[in-house]
mmCIF file of C-alpha atoms in Angstrom:
data_model
loop_
_atom_site.group_PDB
_atom_site.id
_atom_site.type_symbol
_atom_site.label_atom_id
_atom_site.label_comp_id
_atom_site.label_asym_id
_atom_site.label_seq_id
_atom_site.Cartn_x
_atom_site.Cartn_y
_atom_site.Cartn_z
ATOM 1 C CA ALA Y 1 0.411 -0.381 0.190
ATOM 2 C CA ALA Y 2 2.745 2.320 0.603
ATOM 3 C CA ALA Y 3 4.586 1.550 -2.209
ATOM 4 C CA ALA Y 4 1.105 2.185 -4.256
ATOM 5 C CA ALA Y 5 0.799 5.695 -2.118
ATOM 6 C CA ALA Y 6 4.240 6.937 -2.898
ATOM 7 C CA ALA Y 7 3.637 5.776 -6.687
ATOM 8 C CA THR Y 8 0.879 8.323 -7.102
ATOM 9 C CA VAL Y 9 3.705 11.397 -7.159
ATOM 10 C CA VAL Y 10 4.513 12.263 -10.518
ATOM 11 C CA ALA Y 11 7.538 14.688 -11.851
ATOM 12 C CA ALA Y 12 6.081 17.961 -13.463
ATOM 13 C CA ALA Y 13 7.485 19.389 -16.703
ATOM 14 C CA ASN Y 14 10.551 21.886 -17.008
ATOM 15 C CA ASN Y 15 11.686 22.358 -13.029
ATOM 16 C CA THR Y 16 8.543 22.258 -11.507
ATOM 17 C CA ALA Y 17 7.110 19.616 -8.654
ATOM 18 C CA ALA Y 18 4.181 18.740 -8.251
ATOM 19 C CA LEU Y 19 1.884 18.257 -5.496
ATOM 20 C CA GLN Y 20 1.079 15.656 -3.633
ATOM 21 C CA LEU Y 21 -1.484 15.843 -0.714
ATOM 22 C CA LEU Y 22 -1.594 13.343 2.278
ATOM 23 C CA ASP Y 23 -3.482 10.791 2.152
ATOM 24 C CA GLN Y 24 -5.745 11.599 5.921
ATOM 25 C CA ALA Y 25 -6.857 7.861 6.410
ATOM 26 C CA ARG Y 26 -3.315 6.824 6.617
ATOM 27 C CA TYR Y 27 -1.956 10.134 8.422
ATOM 28 C CA PRO Y 28 -4.668 11.316 10.481
ATOM 29 C CA HIS Y 29 -2.359 13.634 12.595
ATOM 30 C CA ALA Y 30 -0.592 15.455 9.466
ATOM 31 C CA ARG Y 31 -2.747 18.453 8.892
ATOM 32 C CA CYS Y 32 -2.316 22.489 8.318
ATOM 33 C CA LEU Y 33 -3.571 24.893 11.435
ATOM 34 C CA ASP Y 34 -7.536 25.217 9.788
ATOM 35 C CA GLY Y 35 -7.735 20.675 9.273
ATOM 36 C CA SER Y 36 -7.034 20.650 5.600
ATOM 37 C CA PRO Y 37 -4.113 17.706 4.290
ATOM 38 C CA PHE Y 38 -1.047 18.546 4.543
ATOM 39 C CA GLY Y 39 1.227 18.015 1.362
ATOM 40 C CA LEU Y 40 4.689 18.080 -0.636
ATOM 41 C CA TYR Y 41 6.120 18.805 -4.079
ATOM 42 C CA TYR Y 42 8.259 15.900 -5.377
ATOM 43 C CA ARG Y 43 10.744 16.583 -8.646
ATOM 44 C CA ARG Y 44 12.261 12.742 -9.608
ATOM 45 C CA ALA Y 45 16.026 13.335 -9.899
ATOM 46 C CA ARG Y 46 16.854 13.511 -13.371
ATOM 47 C CA THR Y 47 19.571 11.629 -14.069
ATOM 48 C CA ALA Y 48 20.284 7.977 -13.407
ATOM 49 C CA ALA Y 49 23.564 9.037 -11.661
ATOM 50 C CA ASP Y 50 21.766 10.774 -8.790
ATOM 51 C CA ALA Y 51 19.163 8.236 -8.102
ATOM 52 C CA LYS Y 52 19.868 7.884 -4.641
ATOM 53 C CA ARG Y 53 20.870 12.006 -3.698
ATOM 54 C CA TRP Y 54 17.761 12.907 -2.528
ATOM 55 C CA LEU Y 55 17.655 16.876 -0.902
ATOM 56 C CA VAL Y 56 13.892 17.450 1.275
ATOM 57 C CA VAL Y 57 13.164 21.024 2.348
ATOM 58 C CA LEU Y 58 11.445 22.354 4.670
ATOM 59 C CA ASN Y 59 9.881 25.667 3.409
ATOM 60 C CA GLY Y 60 9.404 28.735 6.305
ATOM 61 C CA GLY Y 61 7.174 31.386 6.894
ATOM 62 C CA GLY Y 62 7.586 32.654 10.171
ATOM 63 C CA LEU Y 63 5.343 31.544 13.720
ATOM 64 C CA CYS Y 64 2.088 32.852 15.069
ATOM 65 C CA THR Y 65 2.000 33.630 19.158
ATOM 66 C CA THR Y 66 -1.153 34.998 19.671
ATOM 67 C CA ARG Y 67 -4.747 33.862 19.185
ATOM 68 C CA GLU Y 68 -5.787 36.575 16.746
ATOM 69 C CA ASN Y 69 -2.042 36.227 14.760
ATOM 70 C CA CYS Y 70 -3.088 32.515 14.499
ATOM 71 C CA GLN Y 71 -6.603 32.438 13.806
ATOM 72 C CA GLN Y 72 -5.736 34.691 11.080
ATOM 73 C CA ARG Y 73 -2.882 32.895 9.533
ATOM 74 C CA ALA Y 74 -5.174 29.856 9.233
ATOM 75 C CA THR Y 75 -7.600 31.234 6.292
ATOM 76 C CA THR Y 76 -3.804 31.992 4.534
ATOM 77 C CA PRO Y 77 -1.634 29.215 2.186
ATOM 78 C CA LEU Y 78 0.521 29.787 5.409
ATOM 79 C CA GLY Y 79 -2.262 27.793 7.174
ATOM 80 C CA SER Y 80 -3.933 25.921 5.091
ATOM 81 C CA SER Y 81 -3.595 23.818 2.075
ATOM 82 C CA ARG Y 82 -7.233 24.974 0.106
ATOM 83 C CA ASP Y 83 -5.310 27.002 -2.469
ATOM 84 C CA TRP Y 84 -1.997 25.723 -2.180
ATOM 85 C CA PRO Y 85 -1.275 25.103 -6.728
ATOM 86 C CA ARG Y 86 -0.457 22.129 -7.911
ATOM 87 C CA GLU Y 87 2.567 22.821 -9.635
ATOM 88 C CA PHE Y 88 5.619 24.655 -7.313
ATOM 89 C CA ASP Y 89 8.414 26.178 -9.606
ATOM 90 C CA LEU Y 90 11.615 25.459 -7.639
ATOM 91 C CA ASP Y 91 13.434 28.076 -9.681
ATOM 92 C CA ARG Y 92 12.266 30.281 -6.693
ATOM 93 C CA PHE Y 93 14.732 28.876 -4.208
ATOM 94 C CA SER Y 94 19.014 28.762 -5.055
ATOM 95 C CA PHE Y 95 19.070 25.361 -3.278
ATOM 96 C CA THR Y 96 16.276 24.044 -5.626
ATOM 97 C CA SER Y 97 17.173 26.191 -8.785
ATOM 98 C CA SER Y 98 18.356 24.730 -11.615
ATOM 99 C CA ALA Y 99 20.951 27.134 -12.202
ATOM 100 C CA GLU Y 100 23.990 25.866 -12.843
ATOM 101 C CA TYR Y 101 26.146 26.737 -9.731
ATOM 102 C CA ASN Y 102 23.858 24.443 -7.975
ATOM 103 C CA HIS Y 103 25.079 21.191 -7.359
ATOM 104 C CA PHE Y 104 21.790 19.249 -6.530
ATOM 105 C CA ARG Y 105 20.292 20.737 -8.925
ATOM 106 C CA ASP Y 106 19.524 17.136 -10.888
ATOM 107 C CA TRP Y 107 19.233 15.468 -6.940
ATOM 108 C CA HIS Y 108 15.549 14.140 -6.162
ATOM 109 C CA MET Y 109 13.947 17.515 -4.847
ATOM 110 C CA VAL Y 110 10.967 17.597 -2.194
ATOM 111 C CA PHE Y 111 8.908 20.610 -0.683
ATOM 112 C CA VAL Y 112 7.692 19.814 2.428
ATOM 113 C CA MET Y 113 4.915 22.695 2.937
ATOM 114 C CA TYR Y 114 4.402 24.913 6.161
ATOM 115 C CA CYS Y 115 1.087 25.168 7.179
ATOM 116 C CA THR Y 116 0.822 24.994 11.112
ATOM 117 C CA GLY Y 117 2.743 28.298 12.387
ATOM 118 C CA ASP Y 118 4.447 26.107 15.434
ATOM 119 C CA LEU Y 119 7.989 26.372 13.682
ATOM 120 C CA HIS Y 120 7.800 22.169 12.443
ATOM 121 C CA ALA Y 121 7.886 21.316 16.257
ATOM 122 C CA GLY Y 122 3.783 20.551 17.200
ATOM 123 C CA GLY Y 123 2.603 18.057 18.248
ATOM 124 C CA ARG Y 124 -1.285 18.263 18.527
ATOM 125 C CA THR Y 125 -3.453 15.582 17.320
ATOM 126 C CA SER Y 126 -6.626 17.400 18.126
ATOM 127 C CA ALA Y 127 -8.109 21.508 17.857
ATOM 128 C CA SER Y 128 -9.423 22.633 21.551
ATOM 129 C CA ASP Y 129 -10.245 25.706 22.770
ATOM 130 C CA GLU Y 130 -6.243 26.319 24.098
ATOM 131 C CA THR Y 131 -5.081 25.517 20.829
ATOM 132 C CA TYR Y 132 -7.107 28.839 19.498
ATOM 133 C CA GLY Y 133 -9.733 25.820 17.709
ATOM 134 C CA LEU Y 134 -6.571 24.692 15.599
ATOM 135 C CA TYR Y 135 -4.187 22.298 14.224
ATOM 136 C CA PHE Y 136 -0.224 22.162 15.594
ATOM 137 C CA ALA Y 137 1.150 19.470 13.897
ATOM 138 C CA GLY Y 138 3.899 20.644 12.445
ATOM 139 C CA ALA Y 139 5.774 17.495 14.270
ATOM 140 C CA HIS Y 140 3.653 15.538 12.606
ATOM 141 C CA ASN Y 141 3.705 16.465 9.150
ATOM 142 C CA VAL Y 142 7.653 15.966 9.170
ATOM 143 C CA ASP Y 143 6.859 12.393 10.225
ATOM 144 C CA ALA Y 144 4.506 11.415 8.002
ATOM 145 C CA ALA Y 145 6.169 13.570 4.987
ATOM 146 C CA ILE Y 146 9.478 11.446 5.721
ATOM 147 C CA ASP Y 147 7.042 8.183 5.999
ATOM 148 C CA PHE Y 148 5.136 9.028 2.792
ATOM 149 C CA LEU Y 149 8.912 8.982 0.902
ATOM 150 C CA ALA Y 150 10.669 6.235 2.168
ATOM 151 C CA PRO Y 151 9.707 3.782 -0.286
ATOM 152 C CA ARG Y 152 11.619 5.642 -2.258
ATOM 153 C CA LEU Y 153 14.086 6.745 -0.526
ATOM 154 C CA ASP Y 154 15.073 4.142 1.954
ATOM 155 C CA ALA Y 155 17.504 2.140 0.502
ATOM 156 C CA ALA Y 156 21.317 1.163 0.914
ATOM 157 C CA GLY Y 157 23.573 3.868 -0.428
ATOM 158 C CA THR Y 158 21.174 6.788 -0.199
ATOM 159 C CA THR Y 159 22.130 10.201 0.195
ATOM 160 C CA LEU Y 160 19.615 12.224 1.951
ATOM 161 C CA VAL Y 161 20.553 15.953 2.197
ATOM 162 C CA PHE Y 162 17.664 17.986 4.912
ATOM 163 C CA ALA Y 163 17.406 20.953 4.666
ATOM 164 C CA GLY Y 164 15.065 24.059 5.633
ATOM 165 C CA GLY Y 165 14.861 27.846 5.127
ATOM 166 C CA SER Y 166 14.189 30.343 8.165
ATOM 167 C CA ALA Y 167 10.801 28.713 9.908
ATOM 168 C CA GLY Y 168 11.879 25.749 8.239
ATOM 169 C CA GLY Y 169 15.830 26.133 9.848
ATOM 170 C CA PHE Y 170 14.468 25.395 13.190
ATOM 171 C CA GLY Y 171 12.344 22.800 12.274
ATOM 172 C CA ASN Y 172 15.675 20.939 10.808
ATOM 173 C CA LEU Y 173 17.032 21.400 13.945
ATOM 174 C CA TYR Y 174 14.016 20.227 16.118
ATOM 175 C CA ASN Y 175 13.662 16.721 13.397
ATOM 176 C CA ILE Y 176 16.779 15.785 12.006
ATOM 177 C CA ASP Y 177 17.792 12.740 14.511
ATOM 178 C CA ARG Y 178 13.863 11.238 14.113
ATOM 179 C CA VAL Y 179 14.109 11.252 10.605
ATOM 180 C CA ALA Y 180 17.915 10.110 10.380
ATOM 181 C CA ALA Y 181 16.658 6.924 12.817
ATOM 182 C CA ARG Y 182 13.303 6.151 10.848
ATOM 183 C CA LEU Y 183 15.662 5.689 7.671
ATOM 184 C CA ALA Y 184 18.822 3.983 9.445
ATOM 185 C CA PRO Y 185 21.112 2.451 8.574
ATOM 186 C CA ASN Y 186 20.238 2.832 4.749
ATOM 187 C CA VAL Y 187 19.783 6.370 4.514
ATOM 188 C CA ASP Y 188 22.792 8.733 5.139
ATOM 189 C CA VAL Y 189 21.535 12.446 6.165
ATOM 190 C CA VAL Y 190 22.594 15.603 6.369
ATOM 191 C CA GLY Y 191 21.207 18.238 7.743
ATOM 192 C CA ALA Y 192 21.110 22.199 6.156
ATOM 193 C CA PRO Y 193 19.192 24.734 8.138
ATOM 194 C CA ILE Y 194 19.185 27.741 6.015
ATOM 195 C CA GLY Y 195 18.719 31.447 8.014
ATOM 196 C CA GLY Y 196 17.071 29.400 11.248
ATOM 197 C CA PHE Y 197 20.264 30.097 13.440
ATOM 198 C CA PRO Y 198 20.140 33.491 15.405
ATOM 199 C CA PRO Y 199 21.359 34.476 18.401
ATOM 200 C CA PRO Y 200 18.493 34.946 21.185
ATOM 201 C CA ILE Y 201 15.808 37.756 20.111
ATOM 202 C CA HIS Y 202 15.903 40.733 21.963
ATOM 203 C CA TRP Y 203 13.787 43.676 21.276
ATOM 204 C CA TYR Y 204 14.944 46.552 20.338
ATOM 205 C CA ASP Y 205 13.711 49.850 22.341
ATOM 206 C CA GLY Y 206 15.708 52.608 20.715
ATOM 207 C CA PRO Y 207 14.509 55.418 18.221
ATOM 208 C CA GLU Y 208 12.169 54.545 15.440
ATOM 209 C CA HIS Y 209 11.920 51.035 17.376
ATOM 210 C CA THR Y 210 9.025 49.055 15.936
ATOM 211 C CA THR Y 211 6.561 46.348 17.578
ATOM 212 C CA PRO Y 212 6.654 43.295 16.472
ATOM 213 C CA GLY Y 213 3.927 41.492 15.642
ATOM 214 C CA ASP Y 214 4.804 38.145 17.462
ATOM 215 C CA ASP Y 215 6.525 37.445 20.341
ATOM 216 C CA ALA Y 216 9.403 35.047 19.841
ATOM 217 C CA ARG Y 217 11.820 35.987 22.803
ATOM 218 C CA THR Y 218 12.706 33.243 25.234
ATOM 219 C CA GLN Y 219 10.022 33.508 27.518
ATOM 220 C CA ALA Y 220 7.194 33.216 25.046
ATOM 221 C CA PHE Y 221 8.089 29.599 23.978
ATOM 222 C CA ARG Y 222 7.937 28.578 27.864
ATOM 223 C CA GLY Y 223 3.896 29.073 26.294
ATOM 224 C CA LEU Y 224 4.099 28.141 23.068
ATOM 225 C CA ALA Y 225 5.275 25.100 24.241
ATOM 226 C CA ASN Y 226 1.818 23.681 25.547
ATOM 227 C CA VAL Y 227 -0.101 25.613 23.430
ATOM 228 C CA TRP Y 228 1.548 23.220 20.225
ATOM 229 C CA ALA Y 229 2.323 20.376 22.452
ATOM 230 C CA ALA Y 230 6.217 20.616 20.946
ATOM 231 C CA ARG Y 231 8.196 17.919 20.110
ATOM 232 C CA TRP Y 232 11.882 19.195 20.575
ATOM 233 C CA PRO Y 233 14.847 16.664 20.333
ATOM 234 C CA GLU Y 234 14.288 13.996 24.260
ATOM 235 C CA ALA Y 235 18.074 14.543 25.222
ATOM 236 C CA CYS Y 236 17.542 18.067 25.075
ATOM 237 C CA THR Y 237 14.383 18.162 27.093
ATOM 238 C CA ALA Y 238 15.448 15.355 29.089
ATOM 239 C CA ALA Y 239 19.356 17.679 29.935
ATOM 240 C CA HIS Y 240 16.843 20.715 30.659
ATOM 241 C CA GLY Y 241 14.139 18.815 32.534
ATOM 242 C CA ASP Y 242 10.199 19.610 32.610
ATOM 243 C CA ALA Y 243 10.342 23.252 33.809
ATOM 244 C CA ASP Y 244 12.954 24.628 31.070
ATOM 245 C CA ALA Y 245 12.356 22.018 28.033
ATOM 246 C CA TYR Y 246 10.290 25.115 26.190
ATOM 247 C CA ARG Y 247 14.622 26.509 25.961
ATOM 248 C CA CYS Y 248 15.052 24.014 23.722
ATOM 249 C CA ALA Y 249 13.264 26.272 21.278
ATOM 250 C CA ILE Y 250 16.495 27.998 21.027
ATOM 251 C CA PRO Y 251 19.259 26.878 18.319
ATOM 252 C CA GLU Y 252 22.354 27.541 20.691
ATOM 253 C CA PHE Y 253 20.378 25.458 23.102
ATOM 254 C CA VAL Y 254 18.944 22.454 21.354
ATOM 255 C CA ALA Y 255 22.283 22.575 18.857
ATOM 256 C CA PRO Y 256 24.545 20.776 21.131
ATOM 257 C CA TYR Y 257 22.004 17.546 21.359
ATOM 258 C CA VAL Y 258 21.749 16.931 17.762
ATOM 259 C CA ARG Y 259 24.173 14.042 17.106
ATOM 260 C CA ALA Y 260 23.048 13.830 12.815
ATOM 261 C CA ASP Y 261 25.873 16.372 11.044
ATOM 262 C CA MET Y 262 24.251 19.331 10.337
ATOM 263 C CA MET Y 263 26.175 22.422 7.823
ATOM 264 C CA VAL Y 264 24.382 25.535 9.551
ATOM 265 C CA VAL Y 265 24.368 28.491 6.687
ATOM 266 C CA GLN Y 266 23.591 32.081 8.590
ATOM 267 C CA PRO Y 267 23.931 35.290 8.134
ATOM 268 C CA LEU Y 268 25.759 37.397 11.289
ATOM 269 C CA THR Y 269 22.951 40.083 10.472
ATOM 270 C CA ASP Y 270 20.029 38.301 9.513
ATOM 271 C CA TRP Y 271 17.738 41.288 8.205
ATOM 272 C CA VAL Y 272 14.329 39.509 8.614
ATOM 273 C CA ILE Y 273 15.427 38.735 11.919
ATOM 274 C CA THR Y 274 16.970 41.812 13.576
ATOM 275 C CA VAL Y 275 13.285 44.248 11.643
ATOM 276 C CA GLY Y 276 10.249 41.929 12.079
ATOM 277 C CA TYR Y 277 10.912 40.501 15.377
ATOM 278 C CA GLU Y 278 13.091 42.577 17.056
ATOM 279 C CA GLY Y 279 11.679 46.113 15.496
ATOM 280 C CA VAL Y 280 14.603 47.384 14.482
ATOM 281 C CA PRO Y 281 14.023 49.941 11.639
ATOM 282 C CA GLY Y 282 13.618 48.576 8.281
ATOM 283 C CA ASP Y 283 15.667 51.434 6.334
ATOM 284 C CA VAL Y 284 19.687 51.002 6.454
ATOM 285 C CA GLY Y 285 19.986 54.715 6.097
ATOM 286 C CA LYS Y 286 18.081 55.148 9.372
ATOM 287 C CA ILE Y 287 19.718 52.512 11.153
ATOM 288 C CA ASN Y 288 23.172 54.464 10.287
ATOM 289 C CA MET Y 289 21.855 57.677 11.963
ATOM 290 C CA ILE Y 290 20.857 56.302 14.906
ATOM 291 C CA PRO Y 291 23.829 55.156 17.235
ATOM 292 C CA GLU Y 292 20.900 52.783 19.578
ATOM 293 C CA ALA Y 293 20.399 51.007 16.212
ATOM 294 C CA VAL Y 294 23.941 50.609 15.492
ATOM 295 C CA ALA Y 295 24.808 49.131 18.254
ATOM 296 C CA PHE Y 296 22.167 47.013 18.920
ATOM 297 C CA MET Y 297 23.014 45.738 15.095
ATOM 298 C CA ASP Y 298 26.926 45.397 15.556
ATOM 299 C CA ALA Y 299 26.380 43.000 19.437
ATOM 300 C CA TYR Y 300 23.444 41.486 16.949
ATOM 301 C CA ALA Y 301 26.354 39.739 15.039
ATOM 302 C CA ARG Y 302 28.357 39.580 17.520
ATOM 303 C CA ASN Y 303 26.343 37.203 19.775
ATOM 304 C CA SER Y 304 25.260 35.466 15.844
ATOM 305 C CA THR Y 305 28.367 34.354 15.892
ATOM 306 C CA ARG Y 306 28.825 32.906 20.102
ATOM 307 C CA ALA Y 307 25.520 31.238 19.336
ATOM 308 C CA LEU Y 308 27.209 29.750 16.064
ATOM 309 C CA ARG Y 309 29.987 28.615 17.817
ATOM 310 C CA VAL Y 310 28.413 26.075 19.939
ATOM 311 C CA LEU Y 311 29.277 24.212 17.058
ATOM 312 C CA ASP Y 312 32.442 23.984 17.220
ATOM 313 C CA ASN Y 313 33.315 20.832 19.752
ATOM 314 C CA SER Y 314 30.966 19.210 17.446
ATOM 315 C CA ARG Y 315 32.296 15.720 15.629
ATOM 316 C CA ASN Y 316 31.592 16.700 11.967
ATOM 317 C CA SER Y 317 28.657 19.695 12.565
ATOM 318 C CA GLY Y 318 29.936 23.138 10.862
ATOM 319 C CA TYR Y 319 28.692 26.543 10.100
ATOM 320 C CA PHE Y 320 29.097 28.843 6.955
ATOM 321 C CA ALA Y 321 28.132 33.052 8.682
ATOM 322 C CA PRO Y 322 28.971 35.737 6.042
ATOM 323 C CA SER Y 323 28.829 39.295 7.391
ATOM 324 C CA CYS Y 324 26.075 40.569 4.698
ATOM 325 C CA ILE Y 325 22.592 41.871 5.015
ATOM 326 C CA ASN Y 326 20.522 38.184 5.079
ATOM 327 C CA HIS Y 327 18.185 35.699 5.736
ATOM 328 C CA VAL Y 328 17.857 32.868 3.666
ATOM 329 C CA ASN Y 329 19.250 33.805 -0.671
ATOM 330 C CA PHE Y 330 22.384 32.276 -0.631
ATOM 331 C CA ASN Y 331 23.122 31.516 -4.008
ATOM 332 C CA GLU Y 332 27.428 32.168 -6.109
ATOM 333 C CA VAL Y 333 27.500 34.705 -3.415
ATOM 334 C CA PRO Y 334 28.798 35.160 -1.280
ATOM 335 C CA ALA Y 335 32.318 33.077 -0.681
ATOM 336 C CA ILE Y 336 34.127 33.073 1.964
ATOM 337 C CA ARG Y 337 37.344 31.469 0.975
ATOM 338 C CA GLY Y 338 36.026 30.792 -2.577
ATOM 339 C CA GLN Y 339 33.088 28.964 -1.062
ATOM 340 C CA ASN Y 340 29.438 29.444 -1.276
ATOM 341 C CA ALA Y 341 26.975 28.079 1.033
ATOM 342 C CA ILE Y 342 25.471 25.620 -1.775
ATOM 343 C CA ASP Y 343 29.237 24.441 -1.810
ATOM 344 C CA VAL Y 344 30.537 24.039 1.885
ATOM 345 C CA VAL Y 345 26.583 21.865 1.770
ATOM 346 C CA TYR Y 346 27.127 19.813 -0.603
ATOM 347 C CA HIS Y 347 30.977 19.010 0.484
ATOM 348 C CA MET Y 348 29.673 18.202 3.468
ATOM 349 C CA ALA Y 349 27.211 15.561 2.081
ATOM 350 C CA THR Y 350 29.853 14.133 -0.427
ATOM 351 C CA THR Y 351 33.026 13.734 1.631
ATOM 352 C CA ASN Y 352 33.909 10.976 3.859
ATOM 353 C CA ARG Y 353 30.568 9.364 4.285
ATOM 354 C CA GLN Y 354 31.389 6.396 4.217
ATOM 355 C CA ALA Y 355 30.950 4.006 8.001
ATOM 356 C CA GLY Y 356 33.674 4.887 9.588
ATOM 357 C CA ALA Y 357 35.365 7.720 7.959
ATOM 358 C CA PRO Y 358 36.996 10.592 9.890
ATOM 359 C CA PRO Y 359 35.014 13.613 10.696
ATOM 360 C CA LEU Y 360 36.356 16.539 7.696
ATOM 361 C CA PRO Y 361 39.062 19.061 9.019
ATOM 362 C CA PRO Y 362 37.741 22.162 10.858
ATOM 363 C CA ALA Y 363 39.201 23.999 7.395
ATOM 364 C CA ALA Y 364 35.915 22.108 5.745
ATOM 365 C CA ARG Y 365 33.502 22.942 7.911
ATOM 366 C CA PHE Y 366 33.905 26.363 10.093
ATOM 367 C CA TYR Y 367 33.111 29.212 7.602
ATOM 368 C CA ILE Y 368 32.374 32.510 9.212
ATOM 369 C CA ASP Y 369 33.322 36.414 8.414
ATOM 370 C CA THR Y 370 35.937 37.868 11.530
ATOM 371 C CA CYS Y 371 35.381 41.304 11.211
ATOM 372 C CA PRO Y 372 38.360 43.380 12.185
ATOM 373 C CA ASP Y 373 36.507 46.672 13.832
ATOM 374 C CA GLU Y 374 32.794 46.554 13.599
ATOM 375 C CA TYR Y 375 30.331 43.908 12.544
ATOM 376 C CA TRP Y 376 27.466 47.332 11.525
ATOM 377 C CA PRO Y 377 28.186 47.893 8.442
ATOM 378 C CA PRO Y 378 28.844 43.972 7.435
ATOM 379 C CA CYS Y 379 31.867 43.606 6.526
ATOM 380 C CA HIS Y 380 31.998 40.973 4.334
ATOM 381 C CA GLU Y 381 33.097 42.762 1.183
ATOM 382 C CA ARG Y 382 35.487 44.866 3.389
ATOM 383 C CA VAL Y 383 37.380 41.992 4.397
ATOM 384 C CA THR Y 384 36.837 38.833 1.363
ATOM 385 C CA GLY Y 385 36.756 42.139 -1.389
ATOM 386 C CA GLY Y 386 33.467 39.735 -2.452
ATOM 387 C CA ALA Y 387 30.099 40.583 -2.995
ATOM 388 C CA CYS Y 388 27.211 39.658 -0.730
ATOM 389 C CA GLY Y 389 25.381 39.736 -4.114
ATOM 390 C CA LYS Y 390 20.807 39.770 -4.110
ATOM 391 C CA ALA Y 391 20.636 39.886 -0.212
ATOM 392 C CA THR Y 392 20.413 43.338 -0.162
ATOM 393 C CA ALA Y 393 18.498 45.259 2.564
ATOM 394 C CA ALA Y 394 15.791 45.913 -0.351
ATOM 395 C CA ASP Y 395 15.583 42.406 -1.177
ATOM 396 C CA ALA Y 396 15.142 41.483 2.318
ATOM 397 C CA VAL Y 397 12.299 43.332 2.315
ATOM 398 C CA SER Y 398 10.757 42.557 -0.073
ATOM 399 C CA ALA Y 399 7.238 41.632 -0.680
ATOM 400 C CA HIS Y 400 8.594 38.016 -1.373
ATOM 401 C CA ALA Y 401 10.338 38.113 2.287
ATOM 402 C CA ARG Y 402 7.667 39.783 3.829
ATOM 403 C CA VAL Y 403 4.957 36.796 2.579
ATOM 404 C CA LEU Y 404 7.910 34.095 3.583
ATOM 405 C CA LEU Y 405 8.847 35.450 6.912
ATOM 406 C CA PRO Y 406 11.381 33.949 9.175
ATOM 407 C CA GLN Y 407 10.881 32.364 12.761
ATOM 408 C CA MET Y 408 12.819 32.683 15.686
ATOM 409 C CA VAL Y 409 13.834 31.720 19.617
ATOM 410 C CA PRO Y 410 16.403 32.774 22.257
ATOM 411 C CA PRO Y 411 17.698 32.514 26.019
ATOM 412 C CA THR Y 412 19.513 34.719 28.260
ATOM 413 C CA PHE Y 413 20.413 37.564 25.682
ATOM 414 C CA LYS Y 414 23.437 38.815 26.947
ATOM 415 C CA TRP Y 415 25.351 42.080 25.453
#
């Protein structure tokens, strides 16, 4: 039956992927906020050489933290599958694009939709007044997606890059070990959270500040963990205990407990996070005129550096962290030591992966800009002489970025 269900997925023409809504009789807990069926988009590998290579991407799209915002979200494609198109253009994103620079372009492509507002962490199986009448089932949806795909990808010698952008980057951290366990021992799983590893959220309260519409500061997750029935990695929740388990929503707190290898892709100056979730003025020129805002942005980048370095003692994980205004827009540029984000993720997924192989050397795992003085303005171009590329401030606050807002989660903030 599983093979028959998987066989109903058909590849679309060009670089588009076909929608597959999952059967709710088979996956009763896989739902969007409004209870509509969850789904994904799939495109087959394009070459025989890539028949055992998969890229699975968790979609982003922010989070909701209040009854009003979540109920409003349930009326949109970020909370309901009712208006999802039958096909998805994979060229919208660099890691799934058909561009020559993309080493993954001929792999199997799976784009896992995000319609729960819970950072892919929710474990609810029913709607109630406590859940605002909604289904927070993000973790169930990830489980269902992998179970649905398993008949195709669960074969000896298979490589799976489990990626995610923005909210999907958070979901990547929360779910990757469960995905790897589900597919072991045949499938080698490598993580790639993109724009989902910011430092602790701290609201900017200086001149020209705005108040974020959703609260993603640390303490907010104490309540959200209950509303969502959140499923953080068990090793993390066990280490923190019941009272502090909510802290496992925070990237730098949960990352040390993730067993899978991963290459984190994270800009040191995340424009969507700082503007959308911390209330910084959304104009570079205005920031530069406000000393308090300049100091805040400099501190943000230094805290981002500190957060990423929890991975320094990992066995075989790493990070790619340019000092650029960016969120998830990584393509040929920016580059650090001649390597871009796609290069380093691909290298980790395809090098020294056989059982018993040594980890990659630090030089192949840790790519980060170190600014010689201030971290604002971002120093990438000053330090490397290379461009940050299309990831400009104007691009980051475009209509596209506003639709696919991020997600974040923090611990005690220290200036």
